[in-house]
PDB file of C-alpha atoms and ligand atoms in Angstrom:
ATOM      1  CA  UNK A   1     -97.999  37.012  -1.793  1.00 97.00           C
ATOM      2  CA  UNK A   2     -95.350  37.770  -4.852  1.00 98.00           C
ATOM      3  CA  UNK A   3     -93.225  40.663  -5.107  1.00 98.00           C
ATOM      4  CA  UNK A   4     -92.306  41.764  -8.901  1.00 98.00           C
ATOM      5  CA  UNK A   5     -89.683  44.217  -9.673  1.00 98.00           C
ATOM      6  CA  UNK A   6     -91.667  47.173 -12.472  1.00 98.00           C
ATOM      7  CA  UNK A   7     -88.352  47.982 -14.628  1.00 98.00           C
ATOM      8  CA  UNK A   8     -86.783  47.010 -17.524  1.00 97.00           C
ATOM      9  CA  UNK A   9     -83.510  48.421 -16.003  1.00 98.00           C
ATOM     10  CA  UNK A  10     -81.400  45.392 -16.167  1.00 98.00           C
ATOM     11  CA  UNK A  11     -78.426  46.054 -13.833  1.00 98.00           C
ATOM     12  CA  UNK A  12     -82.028  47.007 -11.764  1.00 98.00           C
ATOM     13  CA  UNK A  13     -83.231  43.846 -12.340  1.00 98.00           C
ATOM     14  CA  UNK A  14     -79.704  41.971 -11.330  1.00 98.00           C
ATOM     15  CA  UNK A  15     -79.294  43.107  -8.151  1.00 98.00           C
ATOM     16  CA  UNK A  16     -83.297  42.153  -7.237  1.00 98.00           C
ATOM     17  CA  UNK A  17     -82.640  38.537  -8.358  1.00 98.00           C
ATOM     18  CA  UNK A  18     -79.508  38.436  -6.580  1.00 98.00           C
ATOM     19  CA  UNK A  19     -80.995  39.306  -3.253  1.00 98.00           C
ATOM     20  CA  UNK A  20     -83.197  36.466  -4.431  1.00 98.00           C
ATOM     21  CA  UNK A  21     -86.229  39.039  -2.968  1.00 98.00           C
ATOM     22  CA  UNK A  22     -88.216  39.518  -6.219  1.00 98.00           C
ATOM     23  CA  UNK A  23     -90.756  36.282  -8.089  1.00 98.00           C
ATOM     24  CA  UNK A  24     -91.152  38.074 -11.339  1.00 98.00           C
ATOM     25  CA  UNK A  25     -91.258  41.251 -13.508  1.00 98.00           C
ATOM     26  CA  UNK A  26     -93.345  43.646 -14.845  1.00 98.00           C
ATOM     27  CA  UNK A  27     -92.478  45.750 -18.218  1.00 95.00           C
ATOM     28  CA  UNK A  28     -94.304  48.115 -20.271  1.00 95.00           C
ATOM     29  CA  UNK A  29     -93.622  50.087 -23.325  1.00 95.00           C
ATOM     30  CA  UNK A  30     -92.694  53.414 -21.615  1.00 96.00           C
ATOM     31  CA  UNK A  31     -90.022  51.060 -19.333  1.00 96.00           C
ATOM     32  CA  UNK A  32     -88.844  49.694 -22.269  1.00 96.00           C
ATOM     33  CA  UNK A  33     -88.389  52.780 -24.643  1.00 96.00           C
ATOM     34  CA  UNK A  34     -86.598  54.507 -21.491  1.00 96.00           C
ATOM     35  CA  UNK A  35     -83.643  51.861 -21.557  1.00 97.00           C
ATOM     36  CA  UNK A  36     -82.850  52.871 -25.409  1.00 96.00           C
ATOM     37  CA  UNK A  37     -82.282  49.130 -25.922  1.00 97.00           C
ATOM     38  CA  UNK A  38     -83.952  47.396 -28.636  1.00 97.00           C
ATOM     39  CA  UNK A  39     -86.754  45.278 -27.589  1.00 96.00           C
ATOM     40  CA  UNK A  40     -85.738  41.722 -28.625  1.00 96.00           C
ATOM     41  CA  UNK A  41     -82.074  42.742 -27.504  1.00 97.00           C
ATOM     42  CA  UNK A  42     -83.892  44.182 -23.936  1.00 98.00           C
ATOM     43  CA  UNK A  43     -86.321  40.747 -23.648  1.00 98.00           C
ATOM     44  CA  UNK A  44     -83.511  38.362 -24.295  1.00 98.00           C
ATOM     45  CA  UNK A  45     -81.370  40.239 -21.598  1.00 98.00           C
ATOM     46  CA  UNK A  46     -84.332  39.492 -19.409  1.00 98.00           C
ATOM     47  CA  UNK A  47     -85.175  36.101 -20.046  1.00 98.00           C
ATOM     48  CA  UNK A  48     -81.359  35.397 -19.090  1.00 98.00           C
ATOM     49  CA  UNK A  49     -81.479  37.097 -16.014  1.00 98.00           C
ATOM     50  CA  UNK A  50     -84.920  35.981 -14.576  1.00 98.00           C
ATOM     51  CA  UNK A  51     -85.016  32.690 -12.037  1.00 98.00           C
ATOM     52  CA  UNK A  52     -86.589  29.677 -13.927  1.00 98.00           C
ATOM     53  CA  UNK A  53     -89.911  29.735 -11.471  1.00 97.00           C
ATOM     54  CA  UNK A  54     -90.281  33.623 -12.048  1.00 98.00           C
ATOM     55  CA  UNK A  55     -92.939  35.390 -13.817  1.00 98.00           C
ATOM     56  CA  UNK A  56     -92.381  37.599 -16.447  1.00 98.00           C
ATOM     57  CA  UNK A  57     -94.909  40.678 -17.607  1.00 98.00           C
ATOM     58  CA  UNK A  58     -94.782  41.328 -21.252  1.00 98.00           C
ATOM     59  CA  UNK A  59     -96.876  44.039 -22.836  1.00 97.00           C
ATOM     60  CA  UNK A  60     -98.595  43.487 -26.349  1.00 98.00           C
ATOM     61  CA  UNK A  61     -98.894  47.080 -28.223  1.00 97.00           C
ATOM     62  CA  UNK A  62    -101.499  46.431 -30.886  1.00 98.00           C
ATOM     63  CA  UNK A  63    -105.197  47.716 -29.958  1.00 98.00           C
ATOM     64  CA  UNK A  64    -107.433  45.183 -32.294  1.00 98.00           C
ATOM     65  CA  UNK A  65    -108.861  42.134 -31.455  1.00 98.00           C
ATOM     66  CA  UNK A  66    -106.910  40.268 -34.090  1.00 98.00           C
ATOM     67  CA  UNK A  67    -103.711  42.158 -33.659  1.00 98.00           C
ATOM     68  CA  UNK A  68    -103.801  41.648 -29.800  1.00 98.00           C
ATOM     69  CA  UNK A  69    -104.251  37.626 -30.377  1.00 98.00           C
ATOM     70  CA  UNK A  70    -101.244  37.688 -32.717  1.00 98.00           C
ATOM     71  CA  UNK A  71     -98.322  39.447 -30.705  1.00 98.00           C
ATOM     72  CA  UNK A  72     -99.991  38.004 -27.741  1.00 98.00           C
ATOM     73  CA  UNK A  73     -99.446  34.484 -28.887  1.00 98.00           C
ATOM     74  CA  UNK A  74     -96.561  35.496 -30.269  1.00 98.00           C
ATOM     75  CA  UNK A  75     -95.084  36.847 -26.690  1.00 98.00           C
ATOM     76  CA  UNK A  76     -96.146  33.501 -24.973  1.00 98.00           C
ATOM     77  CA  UNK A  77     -94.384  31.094 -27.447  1.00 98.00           C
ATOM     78  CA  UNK A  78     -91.229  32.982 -26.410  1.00 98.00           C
ATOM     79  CA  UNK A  79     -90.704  31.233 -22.756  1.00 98.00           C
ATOM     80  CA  UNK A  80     -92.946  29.500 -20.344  1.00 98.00           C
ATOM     81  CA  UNK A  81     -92.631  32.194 -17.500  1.00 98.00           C
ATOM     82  CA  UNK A  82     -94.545  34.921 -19.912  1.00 98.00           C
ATOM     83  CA  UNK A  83     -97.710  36.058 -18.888  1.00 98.00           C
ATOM     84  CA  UNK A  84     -99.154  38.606 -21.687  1.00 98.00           C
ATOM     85  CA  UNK A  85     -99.782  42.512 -20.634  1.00 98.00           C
ATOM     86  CA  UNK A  86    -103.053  43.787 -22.527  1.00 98.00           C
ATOM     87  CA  UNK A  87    -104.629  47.727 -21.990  1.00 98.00           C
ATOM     88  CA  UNK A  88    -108.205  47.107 -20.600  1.00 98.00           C
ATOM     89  CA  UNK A  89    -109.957  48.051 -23.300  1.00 98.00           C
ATOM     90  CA  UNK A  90    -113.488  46.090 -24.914  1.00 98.00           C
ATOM     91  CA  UNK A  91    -110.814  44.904 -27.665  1.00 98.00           C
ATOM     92  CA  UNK A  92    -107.977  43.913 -24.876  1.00 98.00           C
ATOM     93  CA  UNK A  93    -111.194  42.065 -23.141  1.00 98.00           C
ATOM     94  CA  UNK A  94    -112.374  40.054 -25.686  1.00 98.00           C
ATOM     95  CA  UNK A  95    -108.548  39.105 -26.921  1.00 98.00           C
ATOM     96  CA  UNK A  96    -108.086  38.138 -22.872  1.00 98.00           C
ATOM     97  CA  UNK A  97    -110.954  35.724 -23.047  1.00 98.00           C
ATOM     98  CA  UNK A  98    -109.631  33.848 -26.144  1.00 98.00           C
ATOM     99  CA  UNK A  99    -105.976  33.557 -24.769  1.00 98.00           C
ATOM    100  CA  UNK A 100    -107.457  32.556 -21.477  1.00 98.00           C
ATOM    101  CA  UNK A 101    -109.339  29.573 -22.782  1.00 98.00           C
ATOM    102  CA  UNK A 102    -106.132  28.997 -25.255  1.00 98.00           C
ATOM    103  CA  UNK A 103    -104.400  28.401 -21.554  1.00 98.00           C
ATOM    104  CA  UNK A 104    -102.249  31.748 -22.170  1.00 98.00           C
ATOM    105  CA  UNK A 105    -101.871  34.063 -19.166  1.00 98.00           C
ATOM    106  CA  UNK A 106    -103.035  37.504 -19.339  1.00 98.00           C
ATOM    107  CA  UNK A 107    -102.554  40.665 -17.423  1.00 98.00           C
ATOM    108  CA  UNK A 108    -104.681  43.408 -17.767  1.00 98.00           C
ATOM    109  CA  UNK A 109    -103.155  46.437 -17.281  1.00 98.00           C
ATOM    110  CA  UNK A 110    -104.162  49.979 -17.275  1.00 98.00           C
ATOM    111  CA  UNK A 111    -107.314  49.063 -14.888  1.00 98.00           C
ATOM    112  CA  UNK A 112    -108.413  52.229 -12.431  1.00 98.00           C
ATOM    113  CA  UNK A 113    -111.768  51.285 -11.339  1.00 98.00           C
ATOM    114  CA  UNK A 114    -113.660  48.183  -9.838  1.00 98.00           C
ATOM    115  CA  UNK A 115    -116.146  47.667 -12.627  1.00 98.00           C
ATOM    116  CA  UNK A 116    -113.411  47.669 -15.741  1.00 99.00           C
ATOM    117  CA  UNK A 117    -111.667  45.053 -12.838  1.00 98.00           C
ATOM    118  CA  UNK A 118    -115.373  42.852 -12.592  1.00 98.00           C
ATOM    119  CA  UNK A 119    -115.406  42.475 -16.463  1.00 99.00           C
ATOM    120  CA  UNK A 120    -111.354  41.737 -16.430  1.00 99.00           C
ATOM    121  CA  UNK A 121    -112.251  38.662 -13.807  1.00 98.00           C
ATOM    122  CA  UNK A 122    -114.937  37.523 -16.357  1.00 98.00           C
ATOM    123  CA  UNK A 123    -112.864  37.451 -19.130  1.00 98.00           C
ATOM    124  CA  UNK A 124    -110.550  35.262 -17.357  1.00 98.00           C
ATOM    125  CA  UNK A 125    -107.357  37.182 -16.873  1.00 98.00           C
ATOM    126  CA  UNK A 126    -104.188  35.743 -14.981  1.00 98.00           C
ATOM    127  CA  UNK A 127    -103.376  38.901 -13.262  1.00 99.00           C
ATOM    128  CA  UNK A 128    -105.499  42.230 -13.259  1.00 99.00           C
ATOM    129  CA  UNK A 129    -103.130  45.636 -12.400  1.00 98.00           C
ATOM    130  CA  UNK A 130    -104.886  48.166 -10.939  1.00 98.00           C
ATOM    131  CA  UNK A 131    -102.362  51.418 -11.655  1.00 98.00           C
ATOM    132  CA  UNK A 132    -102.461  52.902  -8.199  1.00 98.00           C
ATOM    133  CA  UNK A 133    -100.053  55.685  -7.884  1.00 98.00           C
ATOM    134  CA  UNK A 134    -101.968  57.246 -10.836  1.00 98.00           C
ATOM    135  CA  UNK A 135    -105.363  57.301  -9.025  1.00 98.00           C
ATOM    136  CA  UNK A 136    -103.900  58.844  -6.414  1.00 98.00           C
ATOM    137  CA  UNK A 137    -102.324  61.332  -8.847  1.00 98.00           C
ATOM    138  CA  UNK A 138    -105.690  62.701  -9.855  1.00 98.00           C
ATOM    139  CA  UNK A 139    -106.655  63.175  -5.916  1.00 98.00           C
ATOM    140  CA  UNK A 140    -108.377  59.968  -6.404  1.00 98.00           C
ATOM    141  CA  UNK A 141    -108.592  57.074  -3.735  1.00 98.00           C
ATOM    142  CA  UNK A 142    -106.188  54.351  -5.410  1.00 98.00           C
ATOM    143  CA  UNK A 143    -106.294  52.012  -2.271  1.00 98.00           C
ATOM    144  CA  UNK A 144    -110.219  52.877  -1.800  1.00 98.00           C
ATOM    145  CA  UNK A 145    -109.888  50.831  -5.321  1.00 98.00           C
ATOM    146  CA  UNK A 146    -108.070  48.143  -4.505  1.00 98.00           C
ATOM    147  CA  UNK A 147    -110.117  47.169  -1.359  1.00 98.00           C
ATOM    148  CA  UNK A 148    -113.303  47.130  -3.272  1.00 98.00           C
ATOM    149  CA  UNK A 149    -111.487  44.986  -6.031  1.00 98.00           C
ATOM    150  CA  UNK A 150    -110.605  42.903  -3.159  1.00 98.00           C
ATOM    151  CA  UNK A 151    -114.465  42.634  -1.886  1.00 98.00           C
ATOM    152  CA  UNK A 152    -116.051  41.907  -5.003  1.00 98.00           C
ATOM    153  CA  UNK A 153    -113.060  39.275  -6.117  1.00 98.00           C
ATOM    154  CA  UNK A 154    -113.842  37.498  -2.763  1.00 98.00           C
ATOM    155  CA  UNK A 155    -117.789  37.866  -2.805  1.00 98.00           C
ATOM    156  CA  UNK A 156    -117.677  35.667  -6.433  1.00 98.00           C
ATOM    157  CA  UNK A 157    -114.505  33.443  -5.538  1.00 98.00           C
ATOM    158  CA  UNK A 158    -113.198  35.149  -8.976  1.00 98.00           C
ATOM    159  CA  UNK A 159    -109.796  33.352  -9.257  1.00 98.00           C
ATOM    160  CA  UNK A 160    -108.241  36.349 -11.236  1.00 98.00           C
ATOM    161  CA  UNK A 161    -104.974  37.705  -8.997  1.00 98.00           C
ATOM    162  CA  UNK A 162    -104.895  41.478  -7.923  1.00 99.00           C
ATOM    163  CA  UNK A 163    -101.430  43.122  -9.017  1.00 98.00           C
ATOM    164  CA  UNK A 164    -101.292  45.976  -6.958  1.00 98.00           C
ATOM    165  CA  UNK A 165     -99.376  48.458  -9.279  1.00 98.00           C
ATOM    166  CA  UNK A 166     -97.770  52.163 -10.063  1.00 98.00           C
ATOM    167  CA  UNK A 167     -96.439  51.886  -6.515  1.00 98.00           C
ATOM    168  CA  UNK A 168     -95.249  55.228  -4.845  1.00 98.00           C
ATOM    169  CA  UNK A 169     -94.053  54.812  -1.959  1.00 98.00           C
ATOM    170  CA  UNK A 170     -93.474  52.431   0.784  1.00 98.00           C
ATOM    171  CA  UNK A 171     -96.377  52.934   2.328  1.00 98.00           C
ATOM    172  CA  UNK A 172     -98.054  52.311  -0.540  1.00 98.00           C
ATOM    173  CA  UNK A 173     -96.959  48.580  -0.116  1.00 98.00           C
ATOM    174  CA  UNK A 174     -97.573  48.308   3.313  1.00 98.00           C
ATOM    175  CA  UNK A 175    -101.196  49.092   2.356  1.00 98.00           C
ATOM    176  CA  UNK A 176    -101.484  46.727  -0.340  1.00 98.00           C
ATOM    177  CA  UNK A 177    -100.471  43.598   2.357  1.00 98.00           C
ATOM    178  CA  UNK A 178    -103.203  45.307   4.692  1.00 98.00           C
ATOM    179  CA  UNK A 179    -105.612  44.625   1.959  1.00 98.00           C
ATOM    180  CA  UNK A 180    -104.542  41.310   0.953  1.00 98.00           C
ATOM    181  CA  UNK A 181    -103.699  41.962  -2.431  1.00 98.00           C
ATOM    182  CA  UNK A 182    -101.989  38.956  -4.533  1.00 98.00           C
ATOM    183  CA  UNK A 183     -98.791  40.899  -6.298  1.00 98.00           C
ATOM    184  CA  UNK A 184     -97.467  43.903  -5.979  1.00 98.00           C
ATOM    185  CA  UNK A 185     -94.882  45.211  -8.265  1.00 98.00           C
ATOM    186  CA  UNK A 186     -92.721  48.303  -7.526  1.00 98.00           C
ATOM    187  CA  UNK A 187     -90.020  50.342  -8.935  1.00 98.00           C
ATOM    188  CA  UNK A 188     -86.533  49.191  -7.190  1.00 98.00           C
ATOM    189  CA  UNK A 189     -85.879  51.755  -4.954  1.00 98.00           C
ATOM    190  CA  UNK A 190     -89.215  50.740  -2.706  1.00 98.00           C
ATOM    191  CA  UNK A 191     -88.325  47.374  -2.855  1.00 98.00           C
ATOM    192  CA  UNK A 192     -84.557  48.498  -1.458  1.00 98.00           C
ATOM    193  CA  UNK A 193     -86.614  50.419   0.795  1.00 98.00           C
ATOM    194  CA  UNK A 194     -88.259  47.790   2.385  1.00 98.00           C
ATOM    195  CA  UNK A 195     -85.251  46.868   4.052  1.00 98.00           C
ATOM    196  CA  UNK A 196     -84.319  49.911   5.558  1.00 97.00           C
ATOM    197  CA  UNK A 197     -84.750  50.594   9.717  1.00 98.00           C
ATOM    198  CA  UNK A 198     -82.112  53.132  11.363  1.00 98.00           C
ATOM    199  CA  UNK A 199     -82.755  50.742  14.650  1.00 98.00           C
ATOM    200  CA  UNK A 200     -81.636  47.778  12.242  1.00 98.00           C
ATOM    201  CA  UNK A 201     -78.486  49.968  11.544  1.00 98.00           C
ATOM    202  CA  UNK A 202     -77.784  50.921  14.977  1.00 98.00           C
ATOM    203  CA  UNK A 203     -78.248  47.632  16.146  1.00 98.00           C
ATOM    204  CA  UNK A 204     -76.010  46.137  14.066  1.00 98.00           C
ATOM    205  CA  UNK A 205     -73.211  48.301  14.835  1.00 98.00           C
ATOM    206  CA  UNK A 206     -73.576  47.808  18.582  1.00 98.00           C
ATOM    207  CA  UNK A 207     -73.328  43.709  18.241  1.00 98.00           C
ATOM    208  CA  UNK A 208     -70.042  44.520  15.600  1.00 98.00           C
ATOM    209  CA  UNK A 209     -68.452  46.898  18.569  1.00 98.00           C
ATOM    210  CA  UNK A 210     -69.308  44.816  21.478  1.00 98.00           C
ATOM    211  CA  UNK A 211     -68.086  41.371  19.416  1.00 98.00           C
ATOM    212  CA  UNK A 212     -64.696  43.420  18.601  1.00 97.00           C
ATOM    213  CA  UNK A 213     -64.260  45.302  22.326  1.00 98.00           C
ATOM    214  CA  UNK A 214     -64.781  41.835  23.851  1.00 97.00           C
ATOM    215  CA  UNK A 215     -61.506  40.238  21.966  1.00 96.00           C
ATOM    216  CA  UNK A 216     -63.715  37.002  21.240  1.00 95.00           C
ATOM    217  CA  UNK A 217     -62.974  35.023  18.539  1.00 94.00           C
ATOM    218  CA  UNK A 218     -65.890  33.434  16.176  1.00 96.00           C
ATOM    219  CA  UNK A 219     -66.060  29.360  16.068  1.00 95.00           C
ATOM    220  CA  UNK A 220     -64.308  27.328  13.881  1.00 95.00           C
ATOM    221  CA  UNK A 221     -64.326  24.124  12.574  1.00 92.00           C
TER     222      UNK A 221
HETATM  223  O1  G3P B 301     -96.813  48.527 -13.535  1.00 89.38           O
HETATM  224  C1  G3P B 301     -97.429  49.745 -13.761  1.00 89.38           C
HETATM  225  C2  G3P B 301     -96.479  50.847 -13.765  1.00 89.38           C
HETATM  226  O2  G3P B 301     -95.473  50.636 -14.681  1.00 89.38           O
HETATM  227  C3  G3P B 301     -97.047  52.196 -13.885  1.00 89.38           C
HETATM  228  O3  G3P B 301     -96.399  52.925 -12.963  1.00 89.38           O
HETATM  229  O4  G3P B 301     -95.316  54.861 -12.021  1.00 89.38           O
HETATM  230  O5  G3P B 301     -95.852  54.816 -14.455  1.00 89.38           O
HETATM  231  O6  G3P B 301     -97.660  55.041 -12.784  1.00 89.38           O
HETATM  232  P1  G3P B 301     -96.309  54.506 -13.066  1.00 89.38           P
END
């Protein structure tokens, strides 16, 4: 089970890999334009920061077969730990099957149901990202997605992974394990989350007063 950072906030980004809690990233152009970096400045920035065994989501922004192919190759040849965002789309499909067989990684992104996720396993994606958080947005079932995802994945033995994405919440992750999906990527401050308990916090101050009322000194060498 991997845990990606979704951000291309870079001090965001840092403090993730320092806590040595996230395996990879996922970008996409709305991330990107946020950060008012330019993109080659932005990608370089986080190719530096990135572990060498991480993963890192890159998202193609042409819409035509041949278009796709190009900045999708393009995007790979960059670094070994790319794997290739395209929109699920009959276009983003067909490009996925060629870079598939060309040994390139793909994620399709922008997935909301379990039939556009069926034809994204058959075209031999990497990573398929069901967006969640938006389902849910529309008062649709988002998990309710991702479980039957789940189902028909395992009733084929489709290798594809399930990227549980547009996380909301905590609980949102919690969920995701339940189901037994592959990734999930989240905005930082879940992630940060994840940490938190107030027992964690109490008990930790309890074992600090105790250690300092009792005058003990730690070991030393
Ligand atoms: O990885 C997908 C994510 O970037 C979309 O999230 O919050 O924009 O729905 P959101």
């Amino acid at each position: 089970m991997k845990i990606f950072i979704d951000s291309a906030d870079t001090e965001e980004i840092k403090k993730l890999v320092d806590l040595k809690v996230i395996d990879g990233i996922t970008t996409n152009p709305t991330l990107a334009s946020k950060t008012g970096k330019k993109y080659p400045t932005l990608v370089k920035e986080i190719f530096e920061i990135m572990p060498e065994d991480s993963i890192i989501n890159l998202e193609v922004i042409d819409t035509n077969y041949e278009g796709i192919l190009s900045q999708a190759r393009l995007l790979s040849s960059l670094d070994d730990r790319v794997v290739v965002k395209i929109p699920c789309t009959p276009e983003g499909l067909k490009a996925c099957k060629t870079l598939s067989s060309e040994g390139i990684r793909v994620n399709i992104t922008l997935v909301f149901s379990s039939m556009q996720a069926l034809l994204v396993a058959k075209a031999g994606a990497y990573f398929v990202s069901p967006f969640v958080g938006r389902l849910d947005d529309i008062s649709e079932d988002g998990v309710g997605v991702v479980e039957d995802m789940v189902q028909i994945y395992d009733n084929y033995d489709f290798k594809t992974q399930i990227l549980f994405a547009s996380v909301r919440s905590v609980e949102h992750i919690r969920q995701a394990c339940l189901i037994g999906v592959d990734v999930i990527t989240s905005p930082y401050q879940f992630i940060m989350e994840m940490y938190n308990h107030p027992l964690t916090d109490k008990g930790l101050k309890q074992f600090l007063d105790d250690w300092k009322n009792s005058g003990e000194v730690f070991i030393t060498k």
